[in-house]
Short mmCIF file of C-alpha atoms and ligand atoms in Angstrom, two decimals:
data_model
loop_
_atom_site.label_atom_id
_atom_site.label_comp_id
_atom_site.label_asym_id
_atom_site.label_seq_id
_atom_site.Cartn_x
_atom_site.Cartn_y
_atom_site.Cartn_z
CA HIS I 11 0.00 0.00 0.00
CA PHE I 12 1.28 3.41 -0.92
CA VAL I 13 0.35 6.52 0.99
CA ALA I 14 1.38 9.22 -1.39
CA LYS I 15 0.18 12.07 -3.47
CA THR I 16 -0.58 11.35 -7.08
CA PHE I 17 -1.16 14.00 -9.67
CA ILE I 18 -3.23 13.34 -12.74
CA THR I 19 -2.91 15.67 -15.70
CA VAL I 20 -5.15 15.26 -18.73
CA ILE I 21 -2.90 15.94 -21.71
CA GLU I 22 -5.52 15.40 -24.40
CA THR I 23 -8.59 13.23 -24.78
CA GLY I 24 -7.57 9.69 -23.92
CA VAL I 25 -4.04 10.63 -22.79
CA VAL I 26 -3.22 11.30 -19.17
CA SER I 27 -0.01 11.73 -17.23
CA LEU I 28 0.16 10.06 -13.81
CA LEU I 29 2.77 11.54 -11.54
CA TYR I 30 3.66 9.88 -8.27
CA ARG I 31 5.49 11.71 -5.50
CA PRO I 32 6.58 9.65 -2.47
CA PRO I 33 5.79 11.08 0.96
CA GLY I 34 8.23 13.81 1.95
CA LYS I 35 9.03 14.66 -1.66
CA GLU I 36 5.91 16.56 -2.52
CA LYS I 37 7.96 19.63 -3.30
CA ARG I 38 11.57 20.28 -4.15
CA MET I 39 13.00 21.83 -1.02
CA CYS I 40 16.68 22.25 -0.49
CA GLY I 41 18.28 22.47 2.91
CA ILE I 42 19.98 25.24 4.82
CA VAL I 43 21.93 24.74 8.03
CA GLY I 44 24.14 26.99 10.13
CA ALA I 45 25.91 27.16 13.46
CA VAL I 46 27.58 29.81 15.55
CA GLY I 47 29.51 29.17 18.75
CA HIS I 48 30.26 25.47 18.22
CA ASP I 49 33.94 24.57 17.83
CA ARG I 50 33.33 21.63 15.47
CA CYS I 51 31.15 23.47 12.98
CA GLY I 52 32.27 21.52 9.92
CA SER I 53 31.30 18.11 11.26
CA ILE I 54 28.04 19.11 13.00
CA LEU I 55 26.88 20.92 9.84
CA LEU I 56 27.57 17.82 7.77
CA ASP I 57 25.46 15.78 10.23
CA ALA I 58 22.72 18.41 10.01
CA LEU I 59 22.73 18.22 6.19
CA LYS I 60 22.47 14.42 6.35
CA ARG I 61 19.26 14.85 8.34
CA LEU I 62 17.83 16.91 5.47
CA GLU I 63 18.75 14.38 2.77
CA TYR I 64 15.14 13.16 2.59
CA ARG I 65 14.26 16.40 0.77
CA GLY I 66 16.42 15.50 -2.20
CA TYR I 67 19.28 17.57 -3.66
CA ASP I 68 21.80 17.61 -6.49
CA SER I 69 24.88 19.13 -4.82
CA SER I 70 26.01 20.38 -1.43
CA GLY I 71 28.53 22.51 0.39
CA ILE I 72 29.75 23.88 3.72
CA VAL I 73 31.73 27.01 4.52
CA THR I 74 33.30 28.09 7.82
CA LEU I 75 35.07 31.21 8.97
CA HIS I 76 38.27 30.86 10.97
CA GLU I 77 40.75 33.61 11.86
CA GLY I 78 39.49 35.85 9.07
CA GLN I 79 39.66 33.10 6.45
CA ILE I 80 36.73 31.64 4.56
CA ASP I 81 37.12 27.87 4.06
CA LEU I 82 34.76 26.48 1.42
CA ARG I 83 34.06 22.88 0.34
CA ARG I 84 31.46 21.91 -2.25
CA ALA I 85 30.62 18.79 -4.19
CA VAL I 86 28.22 17.67 -6.89
CA GLY I 87 26.06 14.63 -6.10
CA LYS I 88 25.56 12.88 -2.80
CA LEU I 89 26.78 14.05 0.59
CA VAL I 90 29.41 11.27 0.64
CA ASN I 91 31.21 13.36 -2.01
CA LEU I 92 31.18 16.38 0.30
CA GLU I 93 32.27 14.16 3.17
CA ALA I 94 35.25 13.06 1.06
CA ALA I 95 36.10 16.71 0.38
CA LEU I 96 36.05 17.31 4.15
CA ALA I 97 37.96 14.15 5.08
CA ASP I 98 41.40 15.33 3.88
CA GLN I 99 41.23 18.41 6.06
CA ALA I 100 38.50 19.13 8.61
CA LEU I 101 36.94 22.58 8.40
CA PRO I 102 38.16 24.75 11.30
CA GLY I 103 36.07 27.52 12.88
CA SER I 104 33.15 28.04 15.21
CA ILE I 105 30.83 29.72 12.71
CA GLY I 106 29.60 28.15 9.50
CA ILE I 107 26.77 27.51 7.06
CA GLY I 108 25.86 24.58 4.82
CA HIS I 109 23.47 23.75 1.99
CA THR I 110 21.93 20.99 -0.07
CA ARG I 111 20.82 22.39 -3.45
CA TRP I 112 18.00 21.67 -5.86
CA ALA I 113 19.08 23.73 -8.86
CA THR I 114 16.55 26.21 -10.21
CA HIS I 115 18.85 28.80 -11.82
CA GLY I 116 22.10 27.54 -13.31
CA GLY I 117 23.03 23.91 -14.00
CA VAL I 118 24.24 21.34 -11.52
CA SER I 119 27.95 22.08 -11.03
CA GLU I 120 30.42 22.76 -8.25
CA ASP I 121 30.54 26.47 -9.19
CA ASN I 122 26.76 26.73 -8.91
CA ALA I 123 26.61 24.76 -5.64
CA HIS I 124 26.12 26.79 -2.49
CA PRO I 125 27.65 28.36 -0.40
CA HIS I 126 28.55 31.28 -2.67
CA VAL I 127 31.38 33.61 -1.71
CA ALA I 128 31.86 37.23 -2.85
CA SER I 129 35.14 39.13 -2.59
CA ASP I 130 36.51 36.56 -0.08
CA ARG I 131 34.38 38.42 2.47
CA VAL I 132 30.78 37.26 2.40
CA SER I 133 29.37 33.75 2.02
CA ILE I 134 25.70 32.84 1.68
CA VAL I 135 23.38 29.86 1.38
CA HIS I 136 19.94 30.34 -0.10
CA ASN I 137 16.80 28.30 -0.44
CA GLY I 138 14.19 29.43 -2.96
CA ILE I 139 14.29 31.93 -5.80
CA ILE I 140 15.29 35.61 -5.98
CA GLU I 141 12.81 36.65 -8.68
CA ASN I 142 14.46 39.98 -9.53
CA HIS I 143 18.02 38.60 -9.61
CA ARG I 144 18.71 39.62 -13.23
CA LYS I 145 18.18 43.29 -12.60
CA ILE I 146 20.23 43.23 -9.38
CA ARG I 147 23.05 41.30 -11.03
CA ALA I 148 23.23 43.74 -13.95
CA ARG I 149 23.51 46.66 -11.54
CA LEU I 150 26.20 44.96 -9.46
CA GLU I 151 28.19 43.83 -12.50
CA SER I 152 28.23 47.34 -13.91
CA ALA I 153 29.58 48.48 -10.52
CA GLY I 154 32.46 46.00 -10.92
CA HIS I 155 31.26 42.93 -9.01
CA LYS I 156 32.58 39.68 -10.51
CA PHE I 157 30.17 36.75 -10.39
CA ALA I 158 31.38 33.15 -10.14
CA SER I 159 28.12 31.26 -10.72
CA ASP I 160 24.97 31.27 -12.87
CA THR I 161 22.65 31.18 -9.86
CA ASP I 162 20.09 33.73 -8.78
CA SER I 163 21.40 33.27 -5.22
CA GLU I 164 24.85 34.76 -5.70
CA VAL I 165 23.43 38.31 -5.84
CA LEU I 166 22.85 38.03 -2.07
CA ALA I 167 26.58 37.70 -1.33
CA HIS I 168 27.40 40.70 -3.53
CA LEU I 169 24.58 42.78 -2.06
CA PHE I 170 26.14 42.29 1.40
CA VAL I 171 29.58 43.35 0.10
CA GLU I 172 27.99 46.43 -1.46
CA ALA I 173 26.16 47.32 1.77
CA PHE I 174 29.24 46.81 3.96
CA ASP I 175 31.28 48.99 1.57
CA ALA I 176 28.62 51.67 2.05
CA GLY I 177 29.29 51.52 5.81
CA LEU I 178 26.19 49.59 6.91
CA ASP I 179 26.41 47.11 9.78
CA ALA I 180 25.04 43.57 9.47
CA VAL I 181 21.50 44.42 10.58
CA ALA I 182 21.22 47.57 8.46
CA ALA I 183 22.68 45.70 5.47
CA THR I 184 20.14 42.91 5.88
CA ARG I 185 17.25 45.39 6.10
CA LYS I 186 18.40 47.12 2.91
CA ILE I 187 18.77 43.82 1.06
CA LEU I 188 15.35 42.53 2.17
CA ALA I 189 13.81 45.72 0.83
CA GLU I 190 15.38 45.07 -2.59
CA ILE I 191 14.95 41.33 -3.18
CA GLU I 192 11.70 39.70 -4.31
CA GLY I 193 10.68 36.06 -4.09
CA ALA I 194 10.29 33.16 -1.71
CA TYR I 195 13.48 32.53 0.18
CA ALA I 196 15.35 31.60 3.29
CA PHE I 197 19.01 32.50 3.47
CA ALA I 198 21.95 32.64 5.83
CA ALA I 199 25.01 34.84 5.44
CA MET I 200 28.36 35.13 7.15
CA ALA I 201 30.97 37.86 6.68
CA THR I 202 34.60 38.48 7.58
CA ASP I 203 33.46 42.03 8.41
CA TYR I 204 31.35 40.59 11.28
CA PRO I 205 33.07 37.26 12.06
CA GLU I 206 30.98 36.41 15.12
CA GLN I 207 27.59 37.01 13.52
CA LEU I 208 25.34 34.73 11.51
CA ILE I 209 22.69 36.58 9.53
CA VAL I 210 19.47 34.73 8.68
CA ALA I 211 16.26 35.80 7.00
CA ARG I 212 13.21 34.16 5.53
CA ASN I 213 10.18 34.97 3.44
CA ALA I 214 7.75 32.14 2.68
CA SER I 215 10.40 29.40 3.11
CA PRO I 216 10.60 27.88 6.60
CA LEU I 217 13.56 28.40 8.93
CA ALA I 218 14.10 26.92 12.38
CA VAL I 219 16.43 28.40 15.01
CA GLY I 220 17.93 26.09 17.63
CA ILE I 221 19.19 27.40 20.98
CA GLY I 222 22.04 25.35 22.43
CA GLU I 223 24.53 25.68 25.29
CA GLY I 224 26.68 28.61 24.23
CA ALA I 225 25.80 28.01 20.59
CA CYS I 226 22.94 28.69 18.20
CA TYR I 227 21.90 26.81 15.11
CA ILE I 228 19.64 27.25 12.13
CA GLY I 229 18.03 24.75 9.81
CA SER I 230 15.34 24.55 7.14
CA ASP I 231 13.67 22.00 9.38
CA ALA I 232 13.89 21.24 13.12
CA ILE I 233 14.90 17.66 12.20
CA ALA I 234 18.25 19.05 11.02
CA LEU I 235 18.96 20.26 14.57
CA ALA I 236 17.68 17.30 16.60
CA HIS I 237 21.23 16.10 17.39
CA LEU I 238 22.19 19.56 18.67
CA THR I 239 19.33 20.92 20.75
CA ARG I 240 15.68 20.37 21.66
CA LYS I 241 14.97 24.07 22.00
CA VAL I 242 13.80 25.05 18.54
CA ILE I 243 11.69 27.94 17.34
CA TYR I 244 10.41 28.52 13.82
CA LEU I 245 10.94 32.04 12.51
CA LYS I 246 7.69 33.80 11.71
N1 LIG G 222 17.65 29.15 -6.68
C1 LIG G 222 18.84 28.68 -6.06
C2 LIG G 222 19.74 27.94 -7.02
O1 LIG G 222 19.32 27.48 -8.05
C3 LIG G 222 18.56 27.82 -4.82
C4 LIG G 222 17.83 26.54 -5.15
C5 LIG G 222 17.50 25.75 -3.90
O2 LIG G 222 16.55 26.14 -3.18
O3 LIG G 222 18.21 24.75 -3.65
O4 LIG G 222 20.90 27.80 -6.77
#
């Protein structure tokens, strides 16, 4: 017996398409995770991503910040590939973010996998779609920003660089960016300008915040944080 959603589309008289989606895969939903204040960020973020595997994904990545340096690992395909990229050298640092991606803008490649980094200063992970990314990207490119991916998401990293260059702090920068972007999203950002601060925001995509002992966590789903804390709140 299957308990699942099925979708029937009538294509033309006498021809129908039957689409079956197993439970938990009704919608493509990538995963976001983050941690601040935990000294083994790299490994706990990998564990958190594993807990979100049920959502499906095509690539993944984790970035941490340690002594002013951004350390990024990404891999196409399953999380075992990311694990292999982490095995040679563990990611140092007590602040970090991670992502499992379902590509919407830009093909499946390591360059398009999240996290995205701009100017070696800001890294971001993003779930959803920035609808007005083309216009924002054109403006940023004409101001000299160099993009490294074909994703809609990368504009977020460059928008933070632009805001920090204009003298805004992390909160003011986030407010400015939220006023400019359109779409359904959840994102997390981390910057060398504010190395002890994790910035998170959401609009229509869920985001859970976990409160631990001397550390805080974020995840697209509370399940991602179950190994870290039981105190979880969903952002409104
Ligand atoms: N739109 C972004 C991309 O294609 C994020 C997709 C997702 O939610 O995984 O990279």
